[in-house]
Amino acid sequence: MILQTQLLPPYATTAKATTPEYVERWVNQFDAAVQLPILREMDHVLKQTYYSKETVQNFLSGLFNTTKLVGDDPSAFWKSVSFLDIQGGAAQVRKRC
C-alpha cells in the first residue's frame, strides 16, 4: 500500500508519527480491505476534534486578557484563581496560581 501525503495527520504530535512509514506500520495491523477506510475515518475524526498546541496557546493567550472573563485587572483575577489537579485518578488537589 502506498500512503498518500494527504492521509498523514496534520495533528500528529511527534516527528515520528508524521512519517509515512510510521503511519503505514500502524495501519498494517489491520486487514488490507479496511486500511484505507480506517485512515480516512481517523483523518476525519481527528481533524474535527484535535486542537494543535499552537491553536490552544493562541486561544488561551487571548482568553487570559478578555475583559468579560478577567475584568479590568487580569493580574488580580489570575492571582485569585485556583486549579484542580485531577489527573491520574488521585484525589482532587487544589493548586493556587
PDB file of N, CA and C in Angstrom:
ATOM      1  N   MET A   1       0.851  -1.183   0.000  1.00  0.00           N
ATOM      2  CA  MET A   1       0.000   0.000   0.000  1.00  0.00           C
ATOM      3  C   MET A   1       0.896   1.245   0.000  1.00  0.00           C
ATOM      4  N   ILE A   2       0.645   2.126  -0.911  1.00  0.00           N
ATOM      5  CA  ILE A   2       1.387   3.384  -0.963  1.00  0.00           C
ATOM      6  C   ILE A   2       0.564   4.419  -0.225  1.00  0.00           C
ATOM      7  N   LEU A   3       1.189   5.044   0.758  1.00  0.00           N
ATOM      8  CA  LEU A   3       0.486   6.002   1.596  1.00  0.00           C
ATOM      9  C   LEU A   3       0.571   7.394   0.982  1.00  0.00           C
ATOM     10  N   GLN A   4      -0.549   8.009   0.770  1.00  0.00           N
ATOM     11  CA  GLN A   4      -0.615   9.344   0.199  1.00  0.00           C
ATOM     12  C   GLN A   4      -0.324  10.382   1.259  1.00  0.00           C
ATOM     13  N   THR A   5       0.343  11.466   0.885  1.00  0.00           N
ATOM     14  CA  THR A   5       0.666  12.542   1.828  1.00  0.00           C
ATOM     15  C   THR A   5      -0.592  13.107   2.469  1.00  0.00           C
ATOM     16  N   GLN A   6      -1.701  13.208   1.740  1.00  0.00           N
ATOM     17  CA  GLN A   6      -2.910  13.804   2.300  1.00  0.00           C
ATOM     18  C   GLN A   6      -3.506  12.961   3.425  1.00  0.00           C
ATOM     19  N   LEU A   7      -3.065  11.720   3.549  1.00  0.00           N
ATOM     20  CA  LEU A   7      -3.569  10.878   4.629  1.00  0.00           C
ATOM     21  C   LEU A   7      -2.788  11.057   5.920  1.00  0.00           C
ATOM     22  N   LEU A   8      -1.672  11.759   5.852  1.00  0.00           N
ATOM     23  CA  LEU A   8      -0.896  11.984   7.067  1.00  0.00           C
ATOM     24  C   LEU A   8      -1.587  13.022   7.931  1.00  0.00           C
ATOM     25  N   PRO A   9      -1.694  12.762   9.200  1.00  0.00           N
ATOM     26  CA  PRO A   9      -2.410  13.689  10.076  1.00  0.00           C
ATOM     27  C   PRO A   9      -1.636  14.984  10.308  1.00  0.00           C
ATOM     28  N   PRO A  10      -2.269  16.138  10.070  1.00  0.00           N
ATOM     29  CA  PRO A  10      -1.615  17.406  10.359  1.00  0.00           C
ATOM     30  C   PRO A  10      -1.526  17.655  11.854  1.00  0.00           C
ATOM     31  N   TYR A  11      -2.184  16.828  12.647  1.00  0.00           N
ATOM     32  CA  TYR A  11      -2.275  16.994  14.079  1.00  0.00           C
ATOM     33  C   TYR A  11      -1.314  16.077  14.818  1.00  0.00           C
ATOM     34  N   ALA A  12      -0.468  15.334  14.103  1.00  0.00           N
ATOM     35  CA  ALA A  12       0.467  14.429  14.768  1.00  0.00           C
ATOM     36  C   ALA A  12       1.386  15.231  15.685  1.00  0.00           C
ATOM     37  N   THR A  13       1.667  14.677  16.848  1.00  0.00           N
ATOM     38  CA  THR A  13       2.394  15.442  17.861  1.00  0.00           C
ATOM     39  C   THR A  13       3.883  15.162  17.896  1.00  0.00           C
ATOM     40  N   THR A  14       4.345  14.158  17.168  1.00  0.00           N
ATOM     41  CA  THR A  14       5.775  13.892  17.156  1.00  0.00           C
ATOM     42  C   THR A  14       6.240  13.731  15.720  1.00  0.00           C
ATOM     43  N   ALA A  15       7.506  13.992  15.487  1.00  0.00           N
ATOM     44  CA  ALA A  15       8.058  13.819  14.147  1.00  0.00           C
ATOM     45  C   ALA A  15       7.917  12.365  13.714  1.00  0.00           C
ATOM     46  N   LYS A  16       8.078  11.442  14.648  1.00  0.00           N
ATOM     47  CA  LYS A  16       7.952  10.010  14.348  1.00  0.00           C
ATOM     48  C   LYS A  16       6.565   9.695  13.784  1.00  0.00           C
ATOM     49  N   ALA A  17       5.531  10.285  14.370  1.00  0.00           N
ATOM     50  CA  ALA A  17       4.160   9.996  13.960  1.00  0.00           C
ATOM     51  C   ALA A  17       3.775  10.677  12.659  1.00  0.00           C
ATOM     52  N   THR A  18       4.611  11.550  12.147  1.00  0.00           N
ATOM     53  CA  THR A  18       4.253  12.246  10.916  1.00  0.00           C
ATOM     54  C   THR A  18       4.899  11.627   9.682  1.00  0.00           C
ATOM     55  N   THR A  19       5.641  10.557   9.858  1.00  0.00           N
ATOM     56  CA  THR A  19       6.269   9.940   8.699  1.00  0.00           C
ATOM     57  C   THR A  19       5.315   8.932   8.061  1.00  0.00           C
ATOM     58  N   PRO A  20       5.356   8.834   6.741  1.00  0.00           N
ATOM     59  CA  PRO A  20       4.517   7.829   6.068  1.00  0.00           C
ATOM     60  C   PRO A  20       4.835   6.415   6.542  1.00  0.00           C
ATOM     61  N   GLU A  21       6.099   6.155   6.845  1.00  0.00           N
ATOM     62  CA  GLU A  21       6.493   4.823   7.291  1.00  0.00           C
ATOM     63  C   GLU A  21       5.840   4.459   8.623  1.00  0.00           C
ATOM     64  N   TYR A  22       5.791   5.411   9.534  1.00  0.00           N
ATOM     65  CA  TYR A  22       5.175   5.167  10.839  1.00  0.00           C
ATOM     66  C   TYR A  22       3.680   4.866  10.689  1.00  0.00           C
ATOM     67  N   VAL A  23       3.005   5.694   9.922  1.00  0.00           N
ATOM     68  CA  VAL A  23       1.564   5.513   9.728  1.00  0.00           C
ATOM     69  C   VAL A  23       1.295   4.197   9.005  1.00  0.00           C
ATOM     70  N   GLU A  24       2.129   3.887   8.024  1.00  0.00           N
ATOM     71  CA  GLU A  24       1.936   2.639   7.294  1.00  0.00           C
ATOM     72  C   GLU A  24       2.138   1.421   8.198  1.00  0.00           C
ATOM     73  N   ARG A  25       3.161   1.463   9.057  1.00  0.00           N
ATOM     74  CA  ARG A  25       3.361   0.358  10.009  1.00  0.00           C
ATOM     75  C   ARG A  25       2.149   0.218  10.924  1.00  0.00           C
ATOM     76  N   TRP A  26       1.609   1.349  11.378  1.00  0.00           N
ATOM     77  CA  TRP A  26       0.450   1.310  12.275  1.00  0.00           C
ATOM     78  C   TRP A  26      -0.758   0.699  11.577  1.00  0.00           C
ATOM     79  N   VAL A  27      -1.040   1.171  10.368  1.00  0.00           N
ATOM     80  CA  VAL A  27      -2.254   0.724   9.680  1.00  0.00           C
ATOM     81  C   VAL A  27      -2.130  -0.724   9.198  1.00  0.00           C
ATOM     82  N   ASN A  28      -0.913  -1.210   9.027  1.00  0.00           N
ATOM     83  CA  ASN A  28      -0.728  -2.584   8.556  1.00  0.00           C
ATOM     84  C   ASN A  28      -1.170  -3.637   9.562  1.00  0.00           C
ATOM     85  N   GLN A  29      -1.488  -3.238  10.776  1.00  0.00           N
ATOM     86  CA  GLN A  29      -2.001  -4.202  11.744  1.00  0.00           C
ATOM     87  C   GLN A  29      -3.428  -4.628  11.411  1.00  0.00           C
ATOM     88  N   PHE A  30      -4.080  -3.881  10.525  1.00  0.00           N
ATOM     89  CA  PHE A  30      -5.458  -4.162  10.134  1.00  0.00           C
ATOM     90  C   PHE A  30      -5.480  -4.893   8.793  1.00  0.00           C
ATOM     91  N   ASP A  31      -6.568  -5.586   8.514  1.00  0.00           N
ATOM     92  CA  ASP A  31      -6.732  -6.243   7.221  1.00  0.00           C
ATOM     93  C   ASP A  31      -6.656  -5.207   6.105  1.00  0.00           C
ATOM     94  N   ALA A  32      -6.087  -5.614   4.985  1.00  0.00           N
ATOM     95  CA  ALA A  32      -5.883  -4.698   3.857  1.00  0.00           C
ATOM     96  C   ALA A  32      -7.184  -4.037   3.406  1.00  0.00           C
ATOM     97  N   ALA A  33      -8.280  -4.754   3.452  1.00  0.00           N
ATOM     98  CA  ALA A  33      -9.560  -4.222   2.969  1.00  0.00           C
ATOM     99  C   ALA A  33     -10.078  -3.046   3.799  1.00  0.00           C
ATOM    100  N   VAL A  34      -9.623  -2.929   5.040  1.00  0.00           N
ATOM    101  CA  VAL A  34     -10.138  -1.858   5.904  1.00  0.00           C
ATOM    102  C   VAL A  34      -9.111  -0.763   6.191  1.00  0.00           C
ATOM    103  N   GLN A  35      -7.906  -0.900   5.675  1.00  0.00           N
ATOM    104  CA  GLN A  35      -6.863   0.073   5.982  1.00  0.00           C
ATOM    105  C   GLN A  35      -7.200   1.483   5.502  1.00  0.00           C
ATOM    106  N   LEU A  36      -7.576   1.629   4.255  1.00  0.00           N
ATOM    107  CA  LEU A  36      -7.891   2.957   3.736  1.00  0.00           C
ATOM    108  C   LEU A  36      -9.104   3.568   4.432  1.00  0.00           C
ATOM    109  N   PRO A  37     -10.200   2.822   4.622  1.00  0.00           N
ATOM    110  CA  PRO A  37     -11.318   3.399   5.383  1.00  0.00           C
ATOM    111  C   PRO A  37     -10.923   3.822   6.802  1.00  0.00           C
ATOM    112  N   ILE A  38     -10.067   3.052   7.454  1.00  0.00           N
ATOM    113  CA  ILE A  38      -9.622   3.425   8.801  1.00  0.00           C
ATOM    114  C   ILE A  38      -8.837   4.728   8.754  1.00  0.00           C
ATOM    115  N   LEU A  39      -7.910   4.845   7.816  1.00  0.00           N
ATOM    116  CA  LEU A  39      -7.123   6.071   7.697  1.00  0.00           C
ATOM    117  C   LEU A  39      -8.007   7.281   7.398  1.00  0.00           C
ATOM    118  N   ARG A  40      -8.958   7.088   6.510  1.00  0.00           N
ATOM    119  CA  ARG A  40      -9.863   8.198   6.171  1.00  0.00           C
ATOM    120  C   ARG A  40     -10.696   8.617   7.374  1.00  0.00           C
ATOM    121  N   GLU A  41     -11.197   7.647   8.117  1.00  0.00           N
ATOM    122  CA  GLU A  41     -12.025   7.968   9.291  1.00  0.00           C
ATOM    123  C   GLU A  41     -11.191   8.622  10.385  1.00  0.00           C
ATOM    124  N   MET A  42      -9.983   8.113  10.624  1.00  0.00           N
ATOM    125  CA  MET A  42      -9.104   8.733  11.618  1.00  0.00           C
ATOM    126  C   MET A  42      -8.789  10.173  11.228  1.00  0.00           C
ATOM    127  N   ASP A  43      -8.506  10.382   9.964  1.00  0.00           N
ATOM    128  CA  ASP A  43      -8.219  11.727   9.478  1.00  0.00           C
ATOM    129  C   ASP A  43      -9.419  12.648   9.699  1.00  0.00           C
ATOM    130  N   HIS A  44     -10.605  12.153   9.348  1.00  0.00           N
ATOM    131  CA  HIS A  44     -11.830  12.954   9.513  1.00  0.00           C
ATOM    132  C   HIS A  44     -12.096  13.275  10.990  1.00  0.00           C
ATOM    133  N   VAL A  45     -12.061  12.257  11.841  1.00  0.00           N
ATOM    134  CA  VAL A  45     -12.373  12.451  13.257  1.00  0.00           C
ATOM    135  C   VAL A  45     -11.367  13.391  13.918  1.00  0.00           C
ATOM    136  N   LEU A  46     -10.094  13.159  13.676  1.00  0.00           N
ATOM    137  CA  LEU A  46      -9.084  13.983  14.334  1.00  0.00           C
ATOM    138  C   LEU A  46      -9.079  15.419  13.821  1.00  0.00           C
ATOM    139  N   LYS A  47      -9.388  15.622  12.559  1.00  0.00           N
ATOM    140  CA  LYS A  47      -9.489  16.993  12.047  1.00  0.00           C
ATOM    141  C   LYS A  47     -10.641  17.744  12.721  1.00  0.00           C
ATOM    142  N   GLN A  48     -11.665  17.015  13.153  1.00  0.00           N
ATOM    143  CA  GLN A  48     -12.812  17.638  13.806  1.00  0.00           C
ATOM    144  C   GLN A  48     -12.615  17.822  15.304  1.00  0.00           C
ATOM    145  N   THR A  49     -11.728  17.037  15.912  1.00  0.00           N
ATOM    146  CA  THR A  49     -11.654  17.026  17.373  1.00  0.00           C
ATOM    147  C   THR A  49     -10.292  17.382  17.956  1.00  0.00           C
ATOM    148  N   TYR A  50      -9.259  17.427  17.163  1.00  0.00           N
ATOM    149  CA  TYR A  50      -7.916  17.669  17.677  1.00  0.00           C
ATOM    150  C   TYR A  50      -7.554  19.143  17.537  1.00  0.00           C
ATOM    151  N   TYR A  51      -6.982  19.707  18.567  1.00  0.00           N
ATOM    152  CA  TYR A  51      -6.503  21.088  18.531  1.00  0.00           C
ATOM    153  C   TYR A  51      -4.999  21.075  18.734  1.00  0.00           C
ATOM    154  N   SER A  52      -4.282  21.720  17.835  1.00  0.00           N
ATOM    155  CA  SER A  52      -2.827  21.750  17.948  1.00  0.00           C
ATOM    156  C   SER A  52      -2.414  22.580  19.158  1.00  0.00           C
ATOM    157  N   LYS A  53      -1.198  22.376  19.597  1.00  0.00           N
ATOM    158  CA  LYS A  53      -0.654  23.142  20.714  1.00  0.00           C
ATOM    159  C   LYS A  53      -0.702  24.636  20.390  1.00  0.00           C
ATOM    160  N   GLU A  54      -0.345  24.988  19.162  1.00  0.00           N
ATOM    161  CA  GLU A  54      -0.344  26.394  18.753  1.00  0.00           C
ATOM    162  C   GLU A  54      -1.748  27.000  18.798  1.00  0.00           C
ATOM    163  N   THR A  55      -2.746  26.258  18.328  1.00  0.00           N
ATOM    164  CA  THR A  55      -4.127  26.743  18.349  1.00  0.00           C
ATOM    165  C   THR A  55      -4.599  26.978  19.779  1.00  0.00           C
ATOM    166  N   VAL A  56      -4.312  26.039  20.673  1.00  0.00           N
ATOM    167  CA  VAL A  56      -4.723  26.168  22.073  1.00  0.00           C
ATOM    168  C   VAL A  56      -4.002  27.333  22.737  1.00  0.00           C
ATOM    169  N   GLN A  57      -2.705  27.462  22.474  1.00  0.00           N
ATOM    170  CA  GLN A  57      -1.950  28.572  23.058  1.00  0.00           C
ATOM    171  C   GLN A  57      -2.507  29.915  22.591  1.00  0.00           C
ATOM    172  N   ASN A  58      -2.814  30.029  21.310  1.00  0.00           N
ATOM    173  CA  ASN A  58      -3.380  31.280  20.792  1.00  0.00           C
ATOM    174  C   ASN A  58      -4.737  31.580  21.432  1.00  0.00           C
ATOM    175  N   PHE A  59      -5.574  30.560  21.562  1.00  0.00           N
ATOM    176  CA  PHE A  59      -6.884  30.750  22.182  1.00  0.00           C
ATOM    177  C   PHE A  59      -6.741  31.201  23.636  1.00  0.00           C
ATOM    178  N   LEU A  60      -5.906  30.496  24.383  1.00  0.00           N
ATOM    179  CA  LEU A  60      -5.737  30.835  25.798  1.00  0.00           C
ATOM    180  C   LEU A  60      -5.078  32.196  25.985  1.00  0.00           C
ATOM    181  N   SER A  61      -4.131  32.538  25.132  1.00  0.00           N
ATOM    182  CA  SER A  61      -3.487  33.853  25.230  1.00  0.00           C
ATOM    183  C   SER A  61      -4.516  34.965  25.099  1.00  0.00           C
ATOM    184  N   GLY A  62      -5.432  34.814  24.166  1.00  0.00           N
ATOM    185  CA  GLY A  62      -6.485  35.812  24.009  1.00  0.00           C
ATOM    186  C   GLY A  62      -7.464  35.795  25.168  1.00  0.00           C
ATOM    187  N   LEU A  63      -7.765  34.605  25.652  1.00  0.00           N
ATOM    188  CA  LEU A  63      -8.720  34.456  26.749  1.00  0.00           C
ATOM    189  C   LEU A  63      -8.208  35.054  28.049  1.00  0.00           C
ATOM    190  N   PHE A  64      -6.915  34.920  28.301  1.00  0.00           N
ATOM    191  CA  PHE A  64      -6.330  35.386  29.557  1.00  0.00           C
ATOM    192  C   PHE A  64      -6.515  36.881  29.784  1.00  0.00           C
ATOM    193  N   ASN A  65      -6.685  37.627  28.722  1.00  0.00           N
ATOM    194  CA  ASN A  65      -6.841  39.076  28.855  1.00  0.00           C
ATOM    195  C   ASN A  65      -8.220  39.570  28.440  1.00  0.00           C
ATOM    196  N   THR A  66      -9.176  38.675  28.293  1.00  0.00           N
ATOM    197  CA  THR A  66     -10.525  39.051  27.901  1.00  0.00           C
ATOM    198  C   THR A  66     -11.245  39.705  29.088  1.00  0.00           C
ATOM    199  N   THR A  67     -11.608  40.958  28.910  1.00  0.00           N
ATOM    200  CA  THR A  67     -12.221  41.732  29.990  1.00  0.00           C
ATOM    201  C   THR A  67     -13.486  41.071  30.540  1.00  0.00           C
ATOM    202  N   LYS A  68     -14.298  40.470  29.680  1.00  0.00           N
ATOM    203  CA  LYS A  68     -15.525  39.819  30.151  1.00  0.00           C
ATOM    204  C   LYS A  68     -15.230  38.679  31.117  1.00  0.00           C
ATOM    205  N   LEU A  69     -14.064  38.070  30.998  1.00  0.00           N
ATOM    206  CA  LEU A  69     -13.685  36.980  31.891  1.00  0.00           C
ATOM    207  C   LEU A  69     -12.917  37.480  33.103  1.00  0.00           C
ATOM    208  N   VAL A  70     -11.900  38.308  32.871  1.00  0.00           N
ATOM    209  CA  VAL A  70     -10.968  38.662  33.939  1.00  0.00           C
ATOM    210  C   VAL A  70     -11.193  40.046  34.529  1.00  0.00           C
ATOM    211  N   GLY A  71     -12.085  40.814  33.930  1.00  0.00           N
ATOM    212  CA  GLY A  71     -12.337  42.160  34.437  1.00  0.00           C
ATOM    213  C   GLY A  71     -11.251  43.136  34.009  1.00  0.00           C
ATOM    214  N   ASP A  72     -11.174  44.246  34.701  1.00  0.00           N
ATOM    215  CA  ASP A  72     -10.230  45.298  34.332  1.00  0.00           C
ATOM    216  C   ASP A  72      -8.802  45.046  34.824  1.00  0.00           C
ATOM    217  N   ASP A  73      -8.635  44.094  35.740  1.00  0.00           N
ATOM    218  CA  ASP A  73      -7.308  43.811  36.287  1.00  0.00           C
ATOM    219  C   ASP A  73      -6.996  42.320  36.141  1.00  0.00           C
ATOM    220  N   PRO A  74      -6.488  41.915  34.966  1.00  0.00           N
ATOM    221  CA  PRO A  74      -6.208  40.491  34.736  1.00  0.00           C
ATOM    222  C   PRO A  74      -5.263  39.894  35.767  1.00  0.00           C
ATOM    223  N   SER A  75      -4.278  40.651  36.202  1.00  0.00           N
ATOM    224  CA  SER A  75      -3.312  40.147  37.179  1.00  0.00           C
ATOM    225  C   SER A  75      -4.004  39.767  38.490  1.00  0.00           C
ATOM    226  N   ALA A  76      -4.870  40.636  38.969  1.00  0.00           N
ATOM    227  CA  ALA A  76      -5.590  40.345  40.215  1.00  0.00           C
ATOM    228  C   ALA A  76      -6.511  39.134  40.044  1.00  0.00           C
ATOM    229  N   PHE A  77      -7.159  39.054  38.901  1.00  0.00           N
ATOM    230  CA  PHE A  77      -8.043  37.918  38.639  1.00  0.00           C
ATOM    231  C   PHE A  77      -7.266  36.609  38.707  1.00  0.00           C
ATOM    232  N   TRP A  78      -6.162  36.519  37.947  1.00  0.00           N
ATOM    233  CA  TRP A  78      -5.414  35.264  37.882  1.00  0.00           C
ATOM    234  C   TRP A  78      -4.754  34.906  39.207  1.00  0.00           C
ATOM    235  N   LYS A  79      -4.444  35.888  40.032  1.00  0.00           N
ATOM    236  CA  LYS A  79      -3.896  35.587  41.356  1.00  0.00           C
ATOM    237  C   LYS A  79      -4.941  34.925  42.249  1.00  0.00           C
ATOM    238  N   SER A  80      -6.205  35.171  41.957  1.00  0.00           N
ATOM    239  CA  SER A  80      -7.273  34.608  42.785  1.00  0.00           C
ATOM    240  C   SER A  80      -7.791  33.263  42.265  1.00  0.00           C
ATOM    241  N   VAL A  81      -7.277  32.802  41.134  1.00  0.00           N
ATOM    242  CA  VAL A  81      -7.748  31.565  40.518  1.00  0.00           C
ATOM    243  C   VAL A  81      -7.092  30.354  41.163  1.00  0.00           C
ATOM    244  N   SER A  82      -7.873  29.288  41.297  1.00  0.00           N
ATOM    245  CA  SER A  82      -7.351  28.001  41.754  1.00  0.00           C
ATOM    246  C   SER A  82      -7.639  26.963  40.681  1.00  0.00           C
ATOM    247  N   PHE A  83      -6.688  26.076  40.461  1.00  0.00           N
ATOM    248  CA  PHE A  83      -6.878  24.980  39.516  1.00  0.00           C
ATOM    249  C   PHE A  83      -6.944  23.672  40.286  1.00  0.00           C
ATOM    250  N   LEU A  84      -7.744  22.743  39.771  1.00  0.00           N
ATOM    251  CA  LEU A  84      -7.803  21.412  40.357  1.00  0.00           C
ATOM    252  C   LEU A  84      -6.877  20.497  39.573  1.00  0.00           C
ATOM    253  N   ASP A  85      -6.060  19.752  40.267  1.00  0.00           N
ATOM    254  CA  ASP A  85      -5.209  18.749  39.652  1.00  0.00           C
ATOM    255  C   ASP A  85      -5.906  17.408  39.849  1.00  0.00           C
ATOM    256  N   ILE A  86      -6.665  16.969  38.829  1.00  0.00           N
ATOM    257  CA  ILE A  86      -7.470  15.755  38.972  1.00  0.00           C
ATOM    258  C   ILE A  86      -7.013  14.653  38.013  1.00  0.00           C
ATOM    259  N   GLN A  87      -5.818  14.763  37.495  1.00  0.00           N
ATOM    260  CA  GLN A  87      -5.293  13.734  36.601  1.00  0.00           C
ATOM    261  C   GLN A  87      -4.841  12.511  37.384  1.00  0.00           C
ATOM    262  N   GLY A  88      -4.897  11.374  36.737  1.00  0.00           N
ATOM    263  CA  GLY A  88      -4.371  10.145  37.329  1.00  0.00           C
ATOM    264  C   GLY A  88      -5.265   9.504  38.366  1.00  0.00           C
ATOM    265  N   GLY A  89      -6.491   9.953  38.516  1.00  0.00           N
ATOM    266  CA  GLY A  89      -7.411   9.321  39.451  1.00  0.00           C
ATOM    267  C   GLY A  89      -7.141   9.629  40.907  1.00  0.00           C
ATOM    268  N   ALA A  90      -6.188  10.486  41.187  1.00  0.00           N
ATOM    269  CA  ALA A  90      -5.897  10.845  42.566  1.00  0.00           C
ATOM    270  C   ALA A  90      -6.987  11.773  43.086  1.00  0.00           C
ATOM    271  N   ALA A  91      -7.024  11.936  44.388  1.00  0.00           N
ATOM    272  CA  ALA A  91      -7.986  12.864  44.985  1.00  0.00           C
ATOM    273  C   ALA A  91      -7.730  14.269  44.447  1.00  0.00           C
ATOM    274  N   GLN A  92      -8.769  15.048  44.354  1.00  0.00           N
ATOM    275  CA  GLN A  92      -8.629  16.404  43.837  1.00  0.00           C
ATOM    276  C   GLN A  92      -7.697  17.219  44.731  1.00  0.00           C
ATOM    277  N   VAL A  93      -6.778  17.894  44.113  1.00  0.00           N
ATOM    278  CA  VAL A  93      -5.811  18.721  44.813  1.00  0.00           C
ATOM    279  C   VAL A  93      -5.970  20.134  44.308  1.00  0.00           C
ATOM    280  N   ARG A  94      -6.154  21.069  45.193  1.00  0.00           N
ATOM    281  CA  ARG A  94      -6.338  22.461  44.803  1.00  0.00           C
ATOM    282  C   ARG A  94      -4.978  23.130  44.689  1.00  0.00           C
ATOM    283  N   LYS A  95      -4.759  23.809  43.559  1.00  0.00           N
ATOM    284  CA  LYS A  95      -3.480  24.484  43.318  1.00  0.00           C
ATOM    285  C   LYS A  95      -3.741  25.962  43.179  1.00  0.00           C
ATOM    286  N   ARG A  96      -2.930  26.742  43.874  1.00  0.00           N
ATOM    287  CA  ARG A  96      -3.013  28.199  43.758  1.00  0.00           C
ATOM    288  C   ARG A  96      -2.059  28.647  42.676  1.00  0.00           C
ATOM    289  N   CYS A  97      -2.448  29.662  41.933  1.00  0.00           N
ATOM    290  CA  CYS A  97      -1.582  30.212  40.891  1.00  0.00           C
ATOM    291  C   CYS A  97      -0.604  31.182  41.492  1.00  0.00           C
TER     292      CYS A  97
END
